[in-house]
Coordinates of C-alpha atoms in Angstrom, one line a residue:
X7 CA -33.2 289.1 30.4
X8 CA -33.7 285.4 29.8
X9 CA -35.2 283.2 32.5
X10 CA -33.5 279.9 32.6
X11 CA -35.5 276.9 33.9
X12 CA -34.5 273.4 34.8
X13 CA -36.3 270.6 36.5
X14 CA -34.5 268.2 38.6
X15 CA -35.6 265.4 40.8
X16 CA -39.2 266.7 40.5
X17 CA -38.3 270.3 41.6
X18 CA -38.3 273.1 39.2
X19 CA -35.6 275.8 39.4
X20 CA -35.6 279.2 37.6
X21 CA -32.5 281.5 37.1
X22 CA -33.0 285.2 36.4
X23 CA -30.4 285.9 33.7
X24 CA -26.8 284.7 32.8
X25 CA -25.4 286.4 35.8
X26 CA -27.4 284.3 38.4
X27 CA -27.2 281.2 36.2
X28 CA -23.4 281.3 36.1
X29 CA -23.2 282.1 39.8
X30 CA -25.5 279.2 40.7
X31 CA -23.6 276.8 38.5
X32 CA -20.3 277.4 40.1
X33 CA -18.7 274.8 42.4
X34 CA -19.1 275.7 46.0
X35 CA -16.7 278.6 47.4
X36 CA -16.8 280.9 50.3
X37 CA -16.5 284.0 48.3
X38 CA -19.8 283.4 46.4
X39 CA -21.6 282.6 49.7
X40 CA -20.2 285.9 51.1
X41 CA -21.5 287.8 48.1
X42 CA -24.9 286.1 48.3
X43 CA -24.9 284.7 44.8
X44 CA -24.1 281.0 45.4
X45 CA -26.4 278.0 45.0
X46 CA -28.3 277.2 48.1
X47 CA -28.0 273.6 47.7
X48 CA -26.1 270.9 45.6
X49 CA -29.5 270.3 43.8
X50 CA -29.7 273.8 42.8
X51 CA -26.1 273.9 41.6
X52 CA -26.7 270.8 39.6
X53 CA -29.9 272.2 38.1
X54 CA -27.9 275.4 37.2
X55 CA -25.3 273.4 35.5
X56 CA -27.7 271.3 33.5
X57 CA -29.4 274.6 32.4
X58 CA -25.9 276.4 31.6
X59 CA -25.0 273.3 29.4
X60 CA -27.8 274.2 27.0
X61 CA -27.1 278.0 26.7
X62 CA -25.9 278.8 23.1
X63 CA -22.4 280.4 23.1
X64 CA -23.8 283.1 20.8
X65 CA -25.8 284.3 23.9
X66 CA -22.7 285.4 25.7
X67 CA -22.1 288.1 23.0
X68 CA -25.7 289.5 23.4
X69 CA -26.2 289.3 27.2
X70 CA -23.3 290.8 28.8
X71 CA -22.4 289.8 32.4
X72 CA -21.5 293.4 33.3
X73 CA -23.1 296.2 31.3
X74 CA -21.4 297.3 28.1
X75 CA -22.3 301.0 28.7
X76 CA -20.6 301.2 32.1
X77 CA -17.8 299.0 32.0
X78 CA -14.6 299.1 29.8
X79 CA -13.6 295.5 30.4
X80 CA -16.9 294.5 28.8
X81 CA -16.4 296.9 25.9
X82 CA -12.8 295.5 25.4
X83 CA -14.1 291.9 25.4
X84 CA -17.1 292.5 22.9
X85 CA -15.2 295.0 20.7
X86 CA -12.1 292.9 20.2
X87 CA -14.0 289.5 19.8
X88 CA -12.6 287.6 16.8
X89 CA -15.7 286.4 15.0
X90 CA -13.7 284.4 12.5
X91 CA -11.9 282.3 14.9
X92 CA -15.4 281.9 16.8
X93 CA -17.1 280.7 13.6
X94 CA -16.1 276.9 13.8
X95 CA -17.9 276.7 17.3
X96 CA -20.5 279.4 16.9
X97 CA -23.3 276.9 16.8
X98 CA -22.3 275.1 20.0
X99 CA -23.8 275.4 23.4
X100 CA -21.7 275.5 26.5
X101 CA -22.1 271.9 27.0
X102 CA -21.1 271.3 23.3
X103 CA -18.0 273.4 23.8
X104 CA -17.1 271.2 26.7
X105 CA -17.4 268.1 24.6
X106 CA -15.4 269.8 21.7
X107 CA -12.6 270.9 24.1
X108 CA -12.3 267.4 25.6
X109 CA -12.3 265.9 22.1
X110 CA -9.5 268.2 21.0
X111 CA -7.5 267.5 24.2
X112 CA -7.8 263.8 23.7
X113 CA -6.3 264.2 20.2
X114 CA -3.7 266.5 21.6
X115 CA -4.9 269.0 18.9
X116 CA -3.1 272.1 20.1
X117 CA -3.5 273.7 16.7
X118 CA -7.3 273.5 16.9
X119 CA -7.5 274.9 20.3
X120 CA -5.0 277.7 19.5
X121 CA -7.1 278.6 16.4
X122 CA -10.4 278.9 18.4
X123 CA -8.9 280.8 21.3
X124 CA -9.3 284.4 20.0
X125 CA -12.9 283.4 19.3
X126 CA -13.7 282.6 23.0
X127 CA -14.8 285.4 25.5
X128 CA -13.9 285.0 29.2
X129 CA -17.5 284.4 30.0
X130 CA -17.7 281.5 27.6
X131 CA -14.6 280.0 29.1
X132 CA -15.8 280.6 32.6
X133 CA -19.0 278.9 31.7
X134 CA -17.6 275.9 30.3
X135 CA -15.1 275.4 33.3
X136 CA -18.0 275.2 35.5
X137 CA -19.2 272.0 33.7
X138 CA -15.8 270.4 34.1
X139 CA -14.3 268.0 36.6
X140 CA -10.8 268.7 37.9
X141 CA -9.5 265.9 35.3
X142 CA -11.2 267.8 32.5
X143 CA -9.5 271.1 33.5
X144 CA -6.2 269.4 33.6
X145 CA -6.5 267.5 30.3
X146 CA -7.8 270.6 28.3
X147 CA -5.0 272.9 29.9
X148 CA -2.3 270.3 29.0
X149 CA -3.3 270.2 25.4
X150 CA -3.3 274.0 25.0
X151 CA 0.3 275.6 24.6
X152 CA 1.0 279.1 25.0
X153 CA 4.5 280.7 24.5
X154 CA 6.0 284.0 25.5
X155 CA 9.5 285.3 25.7
X156 CA 11.9 288.0 26.9
X157 CA 15.3 286.7 27.8
X158 CA 13.8 283.2 28.4
X159 CA 11.1 281.3 26.6
X160 CA 8.1 280.6 28.7
X161 CA 5.5 277.9 28.2
X162 CA 7.5 275.4 26.1
X163 CA 6.3 271.7 26.3
X164 CA 8.2 269.7 29.1
X165 CA 9.2 272.9 31.0
X166 CA 8.0 274.4 34.3
X167 CA 9.5 277.9 35.0
X168 CA 9.7 279.6 38.4
X169 CA 9.4 283.1 39.6
X170 CA 12.1 283.5 42.2
X171 CA 10.4 285.7 44.9
X172 CA 13.2 287.1 47.3
X173 CA 10.9 289.4 49.4
X174 CA 12.2 291.1 52.5
X175 CA 10.2 293.0 55.2
X176 CA 12.6 296.0 55.1
X177 CA 13.9 295.6 51.5
X178 CA 17.5 294.9 52.9
X179 CA 19.7 294.5 49.9
X180 CA 21.7 291.9 51.7
X181 CA 18.5 289.8 52.6
X182 CA 17.3 289.9 49.0
X183 CA 20.6 289.1 47.6
X184 CA 20.9 286.0 49.9
X185 CA 17.5 284.8 48.8
X186 CA 18.3 285.4 45.1
X187 CA 21.4 283.4 45.5
X188 CA 19.6 280.6 47.3
X189 CA 17.0 280.4 44.5
X190 CA 19.6 280.3 41.7
X191 CA 21.6 277.5 43.4
X192 CA 18.4 275.5 43.4
X193 CA 17.6 276.1 39.8
X194 CA 14.9 278.8 40.2
X195 CA 14.3 282.1 38.6
X196 CA 13.9 281.4 35.0
X197 CA 10.4 282.9 34.6
X198 CA 11.5 286.1 36.6
X199 CA 13.3 287.3 39.7
X200 CA 10.5 289.3 41.0
X201 CA 10.5 291.3 44.4
X202 CA 7.4 292.7 46.1
X203 CA 8.7 295.9 47.6
X204 CA 7.9 296.8 51.1
X205 CA 6.8 300.2 50.1
X206 CA 6.1 301.8 46.7
X207 CA 8.9 304.4 47.1
X208 CA 10.2 305.3 43.7
X209 CA 13.9 305.7 45.1
X210 CA 13.7 302.3 46.9
X211 CA 12.2 300.6 43.7
X212 CA 14.9 302.0 41.7
X213 CA 17.5 300.7 44.0
X214 CA 16.0 297.2 44.0
X215 CA 15.8 297.3 40.2
X216 CA 19.5 298.3 39.9
X217 CA 20.4 295.4 42.6
X218 CA 18.6 292.7 40.5
X219 CA 20.2 294.0 37.2
X220 CA 23.7 294.1 38.7
X221 CA 23.3 290.5 39.8
X222 CA 22.0 289.5 36.4
X223 CA 24.7 291.1 34.4
X224 CA 27.5 290.1 36.7
X225 CA 26.6 286.4 36.4
X226 CA 25.3 286.6 32.7
X227 CA 22.0 285.1 33.9
X228 CA 19.3 284.7 31.1
X229 CA 16.4 285.8 33.1
X230 CA 14.3 289.0 33.6
X231 CA 13.9 290.9 36.8
X232 CA 10.8 292.9 38.1
X233 CA 10.1 295.0 41.2
X234 CA 6.3 294.8 41.6
X235 CA 5.6 298.4 42.1
X236 CA 2.6 300.1 40.9
X237 CA 2.5 300.7 37.1
X238 CA 2.7 304.4 37.4
X239 CA 5.9 304.2 39.5
X240 CA 7.4 301.9 36.9
X241 CA 6.4 304.3 34.1
X242 CA 8.2 307.1 35.9
X243 CA 11.4 304.9 36.4
X244 CA 11.5 304.0 32.7
X245 CA 11.4 307.7 31.9
X246 CA 14.3 308.2 34.3
X247 CA 16.5 305.5 32.8
X248 CA 16.1 302.8 35.4
X249 CA 16.9 299.2 34.3
X250 CA 13.3 297.9 33.9
X251 CA 12.7 294.6 32.2
X252 CA 9.1 293.8 33.1
X253 CA 6.2 296.2 33.9
X254 CA 4.1 294.7 36.6
X255 CA 0.4 295.4 37.7
X256 CA -2.3 293.7 39.6
X257 CA -5.6 293.6 37.6
X258 CA -9.2 292.5 37.9
X259 CA -12.2 291.8 35.8
X260 CA -14.3 295.0 36.1
X261 CA -13.7 298.6 35.5
X262 CA -14.4 299.4 39.0
X263 CA -12.1 296.9 40.6
X264 CA -9.2 298.1 38.2
X265 CA -10.0 301.7 39.3
X266 CA -9.5 300.4 42.8
X267 CA -6.1 299.3 41.8
X268 CA -5.5 302.8 40.2
X269 CA -5.3 301.6 36.7
X270 CA -7.4 301.5 33.5
X271 CA -6.7 299.8 30.1
X272 CA -5.4 302.9 28.5
X273 CA -2.7 303.3 31.2
X274 CA -1.8 299.6 30.8
X275 CA -1.3 300.0 27.1
X276 CA 0.8 303.1 27.7
X277 CA 3.0 300.9 30.1
X278 CA 3.4 298.1 27.6
X279 CA 4.5 300.5 24.9
X280 CA 7.0 302.2 27.2
X281 CA 8.4 298.7 28.3
X282 CA 8.7 297.5 24.7
X283 CA 10.4 300.7 23.8
X284 CA 13.4 299.9 25.9
X285 CA 14.2 296.7 23.8
X286 CA 15.9 294.8 26.7
X287 CA 14.5 291.4 25.6
X288 CA 16.7 288.9 23.7
X289 CA 14.2 286.1 22.6
X290 CA 11.0 288.2 22.6
X291 CA 9.4 291.6 23.6
X292 CA 6.7 290.4 25.9
X293 CA 7.1 292.9 28.7
X294 CA 4.1 292.8 30.9
X295 CA 3.6 290.9 34.1
X296 CA 0.1 290.6 35.7
X297 CA -1.2 289.2 38.9
X298 CA -4.8 288.3 39.5
X299 CA -6.9 286.5 42.1
X300 CA -10.4 285.2 42.6
X301 CA -12.3 287.5 44.9
X302 CA -10.4 290.8 44.1
X303 CA -13.4 292.4 42.6
X304 CA -15.6 291.4 45.6
X305 CA -13.0 292.6 48.2
X306 CA -13.2 296.1 46.3
X307 CA -17.1 296.2 46.1
X308 CA -16.9 296.2 42.4
X309 CA -18.5 292.8 41.7
X310 CA -22.1 293.7 40.5
X311 CA -23.2 293.0 37.1
X312 CA -26.3 293.3 34.8
X313 CA -29.5 294.1 36.8
X314 CA -27.3 294.9 39.9
X315 CA -26.8 291.2 40.6
X316 CA -23.5 290.0 42.2
X317 CA -21.1 288.2 39.6
X318 CA -19.5 285.1 40.9
X319 CA -15.8 285.5 41.5
X320 CA -14.5 282.9 39.1
X321 CA -16.3 284.6 36.2
X322 CA -14.8 287.9 37.2
X323 CA -11.4 286.3 37.5
X324 CA -11.5 285.0 33.9
X325 CA -12.6 288.5 32.7
X326 CA -9.3 289.9 34.2
X327 CA -7.6 287.4 31.9
X328 CA -9.5 289.2 28.9
X329 CA -7.7 292.3 30.0
X330 CA -4.3 290.5 30.3
X331 CA -4.9 289.0 26.8
X332 CA -5.1 292.5 25.1
X333 CA -1.6 293.5 26.4
X334 CA 0.4 290.4 25.2
X335 CA 2.1 289.6 28.5
X336 CA 5.2 287.6 29.3
X337 CA 3.7 286.3 32.6
X338 CA 0.2 286.2 34.2
X339 CA -0.3 284.4 37.6
X340 CA -3.3 283.9 39.8
X341 CA -2.3 284.2 43.6
X342 CA -4.9 281.5 44.1
X343 CA -5.1 281.3 48.0
X344 CA -3.6 284.6 48.8
X345 CA -6.7 286.7 49.4
X346 CA -8.0 284.4 52.2
X347 CA -10.6 281.9 53.3
X348 CA -13.3 284.6 52.9
X349 CA -13.0 283.8 49.2
X350 CA -11.5 280.3 49.1
X351 CA -12.1 278.6 52.4
X352 CA -10.1 275.4 52.4
X353 CA -7.6 273.3 50.4
X354 CA -10.3 271.8 48.3
X355 CA -11.5 275.2 47.1
X356 CA -8.0 276.4 46.7
X357 CA -7.1 273.4 44.5
X358 CA -10.2 273.7 42.4
X359 CA -9.8 277.4 41.8
X360 CA -6.1 277.0 40.9
X361 CA -7.0 274.4 38.2
X362 CA -9.9 276.5 36.9
X363 CA -7.7 279.7 36.7
X364 CA -4.9 277.8 34.9
X365 CA -7.1 276.2 32.4
X366 CA -9.2 279.4 31.7
X367 CA -6.0 281.4 31.3
X368 CA -4.6 278.9 28.8
X369 CA -7.8 278.8 26.7
X370 CA -7.7 282.5 26.4
X371 CA -4.1 282.3 25.2
X372 CA -2.2 283.4 28.2
X373 CA 1.3 282.2 29.5
X374 CA -0.3 281.5 32.8
X375 CA 1.2 280.3 36.1
X376 CA -0.1 279.9 39.6
X377 CA 1.2 281.1 43.0
X378 CA 0.3 277.9 44.8
X379 CA -0.4 279.4 48.2
X380 CA -2.6 279.8 51.2
X381 CA -2.8 282.2 54.3
X382 CA -2.2 280.9 57.7
X383 CA -6.0 281.3 58.8
X384 CA -7.2 279.2 55.8
X385 CA -8.2 275.6 56.3
X386 CA -5.4 274.4 54.2
X387 CA -1.8 273.2 54.6
X388 CA 1.3 272.3 52.7
X389 CA -0.2 268.8 51.7
X390 CA -2.9 270.7 49.8
X391 CA -0.3 272.8 48.1
X392 CA 1.7 269.7 47.0
X393 CA -1.4 268.3 45.5
X394 CA -2.2 271.4 43.5
X395 CA 1.5 271.8 42.4
X396 CA 1.6 268.3 41.1
X397 CA -1.8 268.6 39.4
X398 CA -0.6 272.0 37.8
X399 CA 2.7 270.4 36.6
X400 CA 0.7 267.6 35.0
X401 CA -1.6 270.3 33.4
X402 CA 1.3 272.1 31.8
X403 CA 1.5 275.2 34.0
X404 CA 3.9 277.8 32.5
X405 CA 5.4 278.7 36.0
X406 CA 5.0 278.7 39.7
X407 CA 6.2 281.1 42.4
X408 CA 8.9 279.9 44.9
X409 CA 10.1 281.7 48.0
X410 CA 12.9 280.7 50.6
X411 CA 11.5 278.0 52.8
X412 CA 8.0 278.3 51.4
X413 CA 7.4 281.2 53.8
X414 CA 7.0 284.7 52.6
X415 CA 8.2 286.7 55.6
X416 CA 7.2 290.0 54.1
X417 CA 3.8 289.2 52.8
X418 CA 3.0 286.8 55.5
X419 CA 1.5 283.8 53.6
X420 CA 2.7 280.2 52.6
X421 CA 3.7 279.6 49.0
X422 CA 6.2 277.0 47.5
X423 CA 9.8 276.5 48.3
X424 CA 12.6 276.3 45.9
X425 CA 12.9 272.6 46.7
X426 CA 9.1 272.2 45.9
X427 CA 9.9 273.3 42.3
X428 CA 12.8 270.8 42.2
X429 CA 10.4 268.1 43.3
X430 CA 7.8 268.9 40.5
X431 CA 10.5 269.0 37.8
X432 CA 12.0 265.7 39.0
X433 CA 8.8 263.7 39.4
X434 CA 7.1 265.0 36.3
X435 CA 10.2 265.0 34.0
X436 CA 10.2 268.8 33.5
X437 CA 13.0 271.2 32.8
X438 CA 13.6 274.9 33.4
X439 CA 13.3 277.4 30.4
X440 CA 15.9 276.2 27.9
X441 CA 18.0 279.4 28.0
X442 CA 18.1 279.2 31.8
X443 CA 18.8 275.4 31.8
X444 CA 21.8 276.0 29.4
X445 CA 23.2 278.6 31.9
X446 CA 22.8 276.2 34.7
X447 CA 24.6 273.5 32.7
X448 CA 27.4 276.1 31.8
X449 CA 28.0 277.0 35.4
X450 CA 28.0 273.3 36.4
X451 CA 25.0 273.6 38.8
X452 CA 23.3 270.5 37.2
X453 CA 24.7 267.0 36.8
X454 CA 24.6 264.9 33.6
X455 CA 20.9 263.9 34.5
X456 CA 19.9 267.5 34.8
X457 CA 19.7 267.3 38.7
X458 CA 20.8 270.3 40.6
X459 CA 24.0 269.6 42.5
X460 CA 23.9 269.8 46.3
X461 CA 27.0 272.0 46.3
X462 CA 28.1 274.2 43.4
X463 CA 31.5 273.1 41.9
X464 CA 34.4 275.2 42.8
X465 CA 34.8 276.4 39.3
X466 CA 31.3 278.1 39.4
X467 CA 31.4 281.8 39.9
X468 CA 28.5 281.4 42.3
X469 CA 30.5 279.3 44.5
X470 CA 32.5 282.2 45.9
X471 CA 29.4 284.1 46.5
X472 CA 27.8 281.2 48.2
X473 CA 30.8 280.9 50.5
X474 CA 30.7 284.5 51.3

């Protein structure tokens, strides 16, 4: 194991291996302090970042952060690494990669970024993000474009899609339908209409799937629906003929954390094949939907890496994107502030983590969005979420999540409202996914300038539903 040394301000620092170096180089966050792997001072953090900048990218292929022998996520990352795509940057250090990425971003060279993406491992991407300022994360993410499709096309330039999240604490069909209508009338739902069920009951999940599909078919809505049940529940429902569009699962960056979710890579591949076999998409066949979040491996006690050292939560988060990349998903989002202040303490940490997650996901070739959110016991508020939403819109986020009134009454946390999504689109000059935008126009829900009308026209089939 390599000992990395750096002198700063007359003080010498030593970091025992890549695991420790990555952790100490990470911008401050409460989860790493909880895990006992954070830098003990700003000076130590700066020294670690200087040392990390000099690490050759090739080193990440020979010194795994989590052991190859004991972790299938590591094996997936190493065994599927595209060495041909890596070749143009193989001689670079982490600092050299940062310079290269910023140069490509300044030239808006999406083709160069896309070509290199399969050659980047999650650990390389996590490492370079630790050397970036927030503006660097925004610039690089904006230059990288990733598209996916099912019934709508996600990730096109000049668009910001939304997940309409109509959760209800008792899965009441009337409450869910009212929330869906509210979101549709405000131009939301083009990424997915996605419900977190109150239980994982197969019959309740099937009822919700049929409800959402009925609404979609009745109003000919070009979108996809998803009930965010466990992947095994969804697999059984596919076999029984339920109207499944997307297959959902929460994932993490270690085999142990995924085992805690009750999944492994083989099961996820089986689910992807089952979803594609239904052939329900119209513009594409990306059928998987993944959610992640910094701190999930730590909360499961599955965050230890090589030498038994704790791996920082952001590196493990990006490893989860390595899992997602192998499944060719339609959507991936980080629920950035959902796990709580034990992992991201305040608005500053949540904003930084959201920008990191978005940029790293983009660099790994994912159609990534963000649940811009916080829990009520975090040192954060809606002003912080406004800031993060605006920055993500500037960075070219594929989608965000929106709930009625920004308050998810089932999960008990604060996210974005439907009006927040309208704000971001209006201020940043962004549109919904093109297929959904055409539907809004067809129903007269937008004016000639693309703004959502305050009241749907009498001719709209949604008007009667709204009146009822």
